């Protein structure tokens, strides 16, 4: 319990300390005009109240990550608490905050466009393809999973027993309903659906975390393990070492590149730069707290970390089923319904904004204005078609594995963009540099270590190769920063 409480206190304190430091670092200007006041279009550039933007941002970035990822990542043991806490404070929240401010100061531009400004035209092209691909993948993952959860919860035998291409008719019906919602949320102005219903879903997400937190603190039935060493407690520690596997298993809740693709949506709705800390840094800290709570209950609910690993094996790694079990036992069947509702809402609200982000990314690099509904539809048709191809063509585990690595790779690139931005403004670059080096090493070593990729048996060689890639990236960035200095990048 002590480790958990200390980590919780550090996360809350960081918002008022390190968050304020970052505000001074980037030079927040309350007098600066924001994109929604200069570029209002009634579709994407629409001013919204700060509290509403905060809840939308929290829902956009949360998805299933701080719940599913935290439950599965807790299998590594109490070391997960440290990654969530320090990763969230110094990496994830800083990443989200500065990337959001950069977008805010570049007319709410999408991530590939801002990355192109500070990392060059070649990186802009790569990021356009990479980011759009990741958004479609995220949209597909967060379309299929809530559909599966709802279908399983309804459990209608007459429909469930009829299969079409491996998919039950019930699942296809639910999938279709969610898809219709996704299309509407992607096409309609941001204040029509997202701005109205997201705050409700946001409260559902917070309700889940608060409910579980109350059970942990005052229930008297569960004991949260303490951090005593960096021991890897996962069932197959040899195949899944803490570095880099924990760093990709728990992404949302610590650091996630997906967040930097969502920040431009809210950067186009903010009325003042002063809102940046609460919207970007605050939402990420909130997500870290949610992840911390779910990691704690996952370890405590089954007695200890060994019990959690046993449960993961028993339920085949289906985090949704495990969460349903936890909710029913800790909160009771009535409140458990709200938990499942919140889980489904988290997935849906990240899936629809993933497709919306993909639309904006494509519109930005193609130079297609988005006031006209017809032009928004032209862009969205191929995006949703590709998403459906992924759902029906790839198993969930494969989708999630690709997403995990692409997500953290995107975070590493975003951190290098932050380094270039801070260097240009003559600010302390260590804020971005240290996290950039860590995440570059994580993503590089993952290629050589993960059994889902190369899975090298010689771990020493795998880690050395990861270090070599990281060093090469650092050298390339040094030359790029010098080139930026010579060109006077703005």
XYZ file of C-alpha atoms in Angstrom:
490
model
C 0.000 0.000 0.000
C 2.846 2.432 0.815
C 4.355 2.164 -2.687
C 0.948 2.747 -4.243
C 0.176 5.784 -2.059
C 3.601 7.347 -2.666
C 3.207 6.918 -6.421
C -0.303 8.388 -6.296
C 0.959 11.397 -4.327
C 3.859 11.934 -6.751
C 1.507 11.989 -9.734
C -0.791 14.565 -8.138
C 2.125 16.708 -6.950
C 3.753 16.645 -10.399
C 0.811 18.498 -11.939
C 1.480 21.496 -9.679
C 5.290 21.330 -9.821
C 6.775 19.798 -12.953
C 3.719 20.876 -14.915
C 4.328 24.501 -13.924
C 8.018 24.158 -14.789
C 7.074 23.007 -18.292
C 4.749 26.005 -18.636
C 7.680 28.320 -17.949
C 9.934 26.274 -20.199
C 7.754 26.700 -23.293
C 6.762 30.248 -22.371
C 2.966 30.017 -22.203
C 1.521 33.306 -23.487
C -2.029 34.090 -22.273
C -2.235 36.972 -24.762
C -1.560 34.835 -27.840
C -4.499 34.215 -30.166
C -5.352 30.536 -30.502
C -6.228 28.750 -33.756
C -9.989 28.596 -33.069
C -10.159 32.401 -32.855
C -8.204 32.936 -36.091
C -9.327 29.949 -38.162
C -12.873 29.231 -36.968
C -14.640 26.942 -39.464
C -17.532 25.505 -37.455
C -16.255 21.932 -38.003
C -12.842 21.336 -36.400
C -11.877 24.851 -35.290
C -14.580 25.438 -32.684
C -13.979 27.071 -29.252
C -15.015 24.887 -26.308
C -14.885 25.393 -22.503
C -11.738 24.190 -20.733
C -13.516 21.551 -18.603
C -15.121 20.070 -21.684
C -11.831 20.006 -23.595
C -10.106 18.313 -20.655
C -12.673 15.504 -20.539
C -12.588 15.088 -24.322
C -8.786 14.938 -24.292
C -8.844 12.399 -21.460
C -11.275 10.183 -23.388
C -9.332 10.646 -26.635
C -6.043 9.470 -25.163
C -7.335 6.882 -22.693
C -8.978 4.163 -24.750
C -8.393 0.688 -23.366
C -4.718 1.383 -22.634
C -4.718 2.552 -18.997
C -7.095 -0.280 -18.111
C -6.153 -3.270 -20.287
C -2.467 -2.356 -20.481
C -2.235 -1.740 -16.736
C -3.931 -5.031 -15.839
C -1.663 -7.043 -18.147
C 1.429 -4.974 -17.308
C 0.879 -5.537 -13.583
C 1.938 -9.147 -14.237
C 5.532 -7.841 -14.238
C 5.091 -6.943 -10.556
C 5.252 -3.733 -8.477
C 7.945 -2.388 -10.807
C 4.953 -1.453 -12.994
C 4.075 1.218 -10.401
C 7.423 2.926 -11.014
C 7.045 2.888 -14.796
C 3.531 4.331 -14.621
C 4.565 7.048 -12.147
C 7.906 8.267 -13.457
C 7.047 7.493 -17.053
C 3.809 9.433 -16.676
C 5.392 12.468 -15.011
C 8.619 12.935 -16.940
C 7.835 11.255 -20.237
C 4.148 10.865 -21.055
C 2.776 14.100 -19.600
C 5.750 16.141 -20.830
C 5.385 14.508 -24.278
C 1.662 15.316 -24.425
C 2.050 18.849 -23.084
C 4.842 20.072 -25.338
C 3.522 18.297 -28.448
C 0.133 19.902 -27.754
C 1.679 23.361 -27.366
C 3.628 22.920 -30.615
C 0.400 22.073 -32.454
C -1.369 24.988 -30.774
C 1.320 27.358 -32.060
C 1.183 25.938 -35.582
C -2.520 26.518 -36.221
C -3.551 23.174 -34.708
C -1.539 21.291 -37.325
C -1.497 17.500 -37.168
C 1.606 15.689 -35.884
C 3.167 14.855 -39.290
C 3.083 18.527 -40.278
C 4.732 19.784 -37.068
C 7.265 16.943 -37.182
C 8.102 18.034 -40.725
C 8.833 21.567 -39.547
C 11.435 20.467 -36.990
C 12.658 17.118 -38.352
C 12.606 17.796 -42.092
C 10.574 17.035 -45.192
C 11.626 13.391 -45.329
C 10.339 12.780 -41.816
C 7.122 14.588 -42.703
C 6.430 12.072 -45.483
C 7.278 9.121 -43.239
C 5.129 10.471 -40.423
C 2.184 11.079 -42.742
C 2.157 7.435 -43.782
C 3.064 6.099 -40.328
C 0.562 8.255 -38.413
C -2.323 7.683 -40.793
C -1.606 3.936 -40.733
C -1.499 3.909 -36.933
C -4.771 5.848 -36.722
C -6.527 3.343 -38.979
C -5.070 0.481 -36.928
C -6.187 2.093 -33.663
C -9.622 2.734 -35.127
C -9.869 -0.928 -36.171
C -8.724 -2.207 -32.743
C -11.131 0.087 -30.902
C -13.967 -0.794 -33.262
C -13.605 -4.555 -32.904
C -13.047 -4.729 -29.132
C -16.071 -2.767 -27.872
C -18.199 -4.689 -30.375
C -16.891 -7.969 -28.945
C -17.504 -6.792 -25.363
C -21.085 -5.692 -26.078
C -21.849 -8.875 -28.042
C -20.483 -11.052 -25.241
C -22.436 -9.093 -22.617
C -25.724 -9.395 -24.568
C -25.178 -13.133 -25.105
C -28.198 -13.797 -27.342
C -28.024 -17.545 -28.190
C -30.225 -17.338 -31.287
C -27.836 -14.887 -32.898
C -24.585 -15.925 -31.220
C -24.734 -19.432 -32.654
C -24.986 -18.266 -36.270
C -21.601 -17.555 -37.783
C -20.515 -15.676 -40.883
C -16.847 -15.930 -41.814
C -15.929 -16.698 -38.206
C -17.991 -13.769 -36.864
C -21.357 -14.267 -35.150
C -24.310 -12.328 -36.519
C -24.697 -10.653 -33.134
C -21.123 -9.390 -33.296
C -21.632 -8.151 -36.857
C -24.775 -6.263 -35.857
C -23.035 -4.564 -32.911
C -20.031 -3.845 -35.129
C -22.315 -2.186 -37.650
C -24.003 0.001 -35.031
C -20.662 1.208 -33.659
C -19.373 1.792 -37.191
C -22.329 4.057 -37.965
C -21.525 6.051 -34.834
C -17.842 6.252 -35.845
C -18.755 7.625 -39.251
C -21.016 10.282 -37.709
C -18.432 11.308 -35.094
C -15.707 11.525 -37.759
C -17.732 13.640 -40.185
C -19.825 15.950 -38.016
C -18.515 19.173 -36.386
C -16.573 18.516 -33.194
C -19.168 20.217 -30.972
C -22.130 18.189 -32.255
C -21.301 14.695 -30.945
C -17.827 14.677 -29.387
C -18.335 17.942 -27.521
C -21.677 16.825 -26.101
C -21.386 13.170 -25.116
C -17.676 12.839 -24.310
C -17.997 14.621 -20.955
C -20.539 11.958 -19.925
C -18.150 9.182 -20.934
C -15.338 11.056 -19.200
C -17.215 10.983 -15.909
C -17.828 7.248 -16.450
C -14.079 6.675 -16.830
C -13.331 8.660 -13.672
C -16.167 6.911 -11.812
C -14.591 3.534 -12.566
C -11.210 4.595 -11.220
C -12.638 6.291 -8.121
C -14.817 3.262 -7.345
C -11.872 0.877 -7.508
C -9.695 3.321 -5.529
C -12.261 3.456 -2.720
C -12.329 -0.356 -2.599
C -8.526 -0.476 -2.421
C -8.195 2.159 0.291
C -11.186 1.409 2.492
C -12.402 -2.083 1.586
C -9.917 -3.747 3.912
C -10.001 -6.921 1.837
C -7.143 -6.391 -0.606
C -3.404 -5.964 -0.060
C -1.382 -4.120 -2.659
C 2.141 -5.568 -3.082
C 5.067 -3.298 -2.199
C 7.990 -2.533 -4.476
C 11.076 -4.186 -2.993
C 13.171 -4.988 -6.074
C 13.236 -4.883 -9.863
C 12.374 -8.566 -10.024
C 10.474 -9.577 -13.151
C 7.423 -11.448 -11.825
C 5.768 -12.292 -15.144
C 5.149 -15.984 -15.781
C 7.640 -16.266 -18.664
C 10.292 -13.783 -17.570
C 12.864 -15.080 -20.034
C 10.677 -14.427 -23.074
C 9.288 -11.140 -21.710
C 12.015 -9.109 -19.978
C 11.057 -5.862 -18.266
C 13.131 -3.927 -20.808
C 11.596 -3.428 -23.310
C 8.399 -5.475 -22.874
C 6.906 -3.654 -19.853
C 7.471 -0.320 -21.634
C 5.261 -1.383 -24.520
C 2.698 -3.347 -22.509
C 1.873 -0.265 -20.417
C 1.887 2.572 -22.922
C -1.212 4.655 -22.184
C -0.685 5.475 -18.534
C 3.061 6.057 -18.975
C 3.756 7.360 -22.504
C 1.954 6.851 -25.796
C 2.650 8.311 -29.223
C -1.042 8.029 -30.028
C -1.653 10.965 -27.681
C 0.318 13.363 -29.894
C -2.044 12.579 -32.764
C -5.038 13.477 -30.589
C -3.749 16.751 -29.154
C -4.257 18.710 -32.420
C -8.003 17.992 -32.183
C -8.169 19.905 -28.916
C -5.534 22.471 -29.922
C -8.080 23.601 -32.517
C -10.691 24.158 -29.780
C -8.686 25.849 -27.003
C -9.447 29.481 -26.248
C -6.223 30.356 -24.399
C -2.680 28.979 -24.097
C -3.140 28.955 -20.316
C -5.414 25.942 -20.752
C -2.498 23.811 -22.019
C -1.334 22.465 -18.656
C -4.757 21.262 -17.573
C -5.763 19.945 -21.002
C -2.525 18.226 -22.046
C -0.409 17.644 -18.916
C -3.422 17.238 -16.626
C -5.212 14.714 -18.831
C -2.085 12.559 -19.033
C -1.526 12.682 -15.260
C -5.159 11.655 -14.814
C -4.620 8.744 -17.164
C -1.538 7.672 -15.191
C -3.586 7.695 -11.979
C -6.230 5.531 -13.668
C -3.537 3.094 -14.826
C -1.986 3.040 -11.341
C -5.356 2.152 -9.780
C -6.063 -0.669 -12.250
C -2.543 -2.078 -11.903
C -2.979 -2.091 -8.123
C -6.348 -3.844 -8.130
C -5.060 -6.374 -10.667
C -2.241 -7.381 -8.298
C -4.371 -7.252 -5.156
C -7.542 -8.921 -6.431
C -5.918 -12.288 -7.091
C -3.917 -12.232 -3.875
C -0.515 -11.364 -5.349
C 1.343 -11.081 -8.629
C 1.614 -14.857 -8.949
C -2.156 -15.073 -8.626
C -2.536 -12.417 -11.316
C -0.310 -14.377 -13.680
C -2.432 -17.434 -13.003
C -5.590 -15.482 -13.821
C -4.072 -14.192 -17.068
C -3.333 -17.780 -18.072
C -6.803 -18.917 -16.983
C -8.600 -16.253 -18.994
C -6.264 -16.468 -21.977
C -5.030 -12.898 -21.552
C -8.534 -11.500 -22.109
C -8.265 -8.337 -20.029
C -11.915 -7.448 -20.663
C -13.087 -10.657 -18.976
C -10.728 -10.080 -16.041
C -12.024 -6.543 -15.584
C -15.595 -7.850 -15.613
C -14.674 -10.344 -12.871
C -12.960 -7.647 -10.785
C -15.872 -5.216 -11.149
C -18.536 -7.764 -10.223
C -16.678 -8.850 -7.081
C -15.513 -5.436 -5.845
C -18.399 -3.171 -6.826
C -21.281 -5.610 -7.194
C -23.289 -6.591 -10.297
C -25.221 -3.302 -10.508
C -22.166 -1.029 -10.500
C -20.221 -3.538 -12.588
C -22.559 -2.716 -15.474
C -21.333 0.876 -15.319
C -17.727 -0.342 -15.349
C -18.280 -2.344 -18.524
C -20.125 0.645 -19.980
C -17.100 2.771 -19.134
C -14.690 0.285 -20.720
C -16.763 0.199 -23.909
C -17.006 4.009 -23.881
C -13.218 4.323 -23.493
C -12.640 2.145 -26.524
C -15.267 3.823 -28.679
C -14.179 7.355 -27.825
C -10.592 6.628 -28.810
C -11.622 4.730 -31.936
C -13.788 7.474 -33.377
C -11.215 10.207 -32.720
C -8.534 7.968 -34.258
C -10.510 7.991 -37.504
C -11.137 11.715 -37.083
C -7.386 12.275 -36.621
C -6.717 10.190 -39.727
C -9.112 12.433 -41.660
C -7.314 15.565 -40.467
C -3.866 14.100 -41.199
C -4.894 13.210 -44.763
C -6.652 16.561 -45.226
C -3.585 18.457 -43.993
C -1.098 16.835 -46.343
C -3.489 16.829 -49.321
C -4.491 20.430 -48.682
C -8.222 19.610 -48.731
C -10.428 22.075 -46.853
C -12.827 20.453 -44.411
C -15.743 22.876 -44.313
C -17.486 20.923 -47.067
C -19.132 17.673 -45.977
C -18.648 16.114 -49.405
C -14.863 16.511 -49.158
C -14.839 15.025 -45.666
C -16.745 12.014 -46.989
C -14.283 11.521 -49.868
C -11.421 11.245 -47.375
C -13.298 9.018 -44.910
C -14.496 6.313 -47.340
C -11.048 4.726 -47.904
C -10.133 5.146 -44.216
C -13.093 3.119 -42.986
C -12.674 0.585 -45.797
C -9.081 -0.053 -44.692
C -10.201 -0.305 -41.056
C -12.732 -3.012 -41.928
C -10.127 -4.908 -43.954
C -7.868 -4.974 -40.882
C -10.672 -6.187 -38.604
C -11.659 -9.055 -40.872
C -8.120 -9.847 -41.997
C -6.035 -9.841 -38.815
C -6.530 -11.529 -35.407
C -6.764 -9.157 -32.452
C -3.436 -10.229 -30.903
C -1.615 -9.394 -34.149
C -3.349 -6.020 -34.402
C -2.481 -5.186 -30.788
C 1.162 -6.244 -31.197
C 1.668 -4.015 -34.232
C -0.140 -1.196 -32.486
C 2.034 -1.479 -29.353
C 5.312 -1.112 -31.226
C 4.086 1.528 -33.700
C 2.602 3.513 -30.841
C 5.855 3.745 -28.884
C 7.886 4.382 -32.033
C 5.617 7.338 -32.733
C 6.273 8.557 -29.179
C 10.027 8.386 -29.777
C 9.752 10.442 -32.985
C 7.535 12.985 -31.222
C 10.094 13.318 -28.418
C 12.844 14.014 -30.955
C 10.590 16.695 -32.472
C 10.260 18.186 -28.986
C 14.053 18.203 -28.634
C 14.364 20.123 -31.918
C 11.614 22.537 -30.864
C 13.236 23.286 -27.499
C 16.647 23.664 -29.143
C 15.206 26.177 -31.612
C 13.697 28.229 -28.798
C 16.941 28.144 -26.807
C 15.376 26.135 -23.978
C 16.659 23.198 -21.903
C 16.522 20.207 -24.244
C 17.028 17.552 -21.550
C 13.269 17.556 -20.920
C 12.827 15.897 -24.308
C 16.277 14.397 -24.842
C 16.339 11.912 -21.940
C 12.864 10.505 -22.699
C 13.731 10.420 -26.425
C 16.828 8.321 -25.786
C 14.929 5.968 -23.475
C 12.053 5.427 -25.894
C 14.347 5.069 -28.902
C 16.213 2.336 -27.051
C 12.953 0.656 -26.010
C 11.626 0.605 -29.574
C 14.943 -0.482 -31.091
C 15.586 -3.262 -28.572
C 11.963 -4.434 -28.895
C 12.665 -5.340 -32.529
C 15.487 -7.663 -31.488
C 14.054 -8.972 -28.187
C 10.329 -9.451 -28.730
C 9.228 -12.978 -29.687
C 6.643 -11.250 -31.873
C 9.447 -9.766 -33.993
C 13.030 -11.086 -34.315
C 13.069 -12.695 -30.861
C 16.860 -13.128 -30.661
C 17.950 -15.763 -28.129
C 21.219 -13.948 -27.430
C 19.906 -11.120 -25.260
C 23.284 -9.431 -24.893
C 23.547 -9.090 -28.659
C 19.931 -7.913 -28.879
C 20.492 -5.181 -26.303
C 23.748 -4.112 -27.934
C 22.014 -3.840 -31.298
C 19.281 -1.744 -29.666
C 21.958 0.507 -28.191
C 23.661 0.785 -31.581
C 20.447 1.911 -33.242
C 19.868 4.444 -30.456
C 23.388 5.840 -30.868
C 22.909 6.114 -34.631
C 19.656 8.033 -34.132
C 21.355 10.374 -31.639
C 24.188 11.121 -34.079
C 21.681 11.750 -36.884
C 19.749 14.118 -34.620
C 22.870 16.069 -33.708
C 23.497 16.726 -37.400
C 19.830 17.589 -37.917
C 19.847 20.102 -35.070
C 22.957 21.763 -36.506
C 21.245 21.915 -39.878
C 18.189 23.497 -38.267
C 20.435 26.097 -36.621
C 21.973 26.953 -39.969
C 18.604 27.249 -41.682
C 16.958 29.126 -38.819
C 13.967 26.758 -38.608
C 10.888 28.626 -37.315
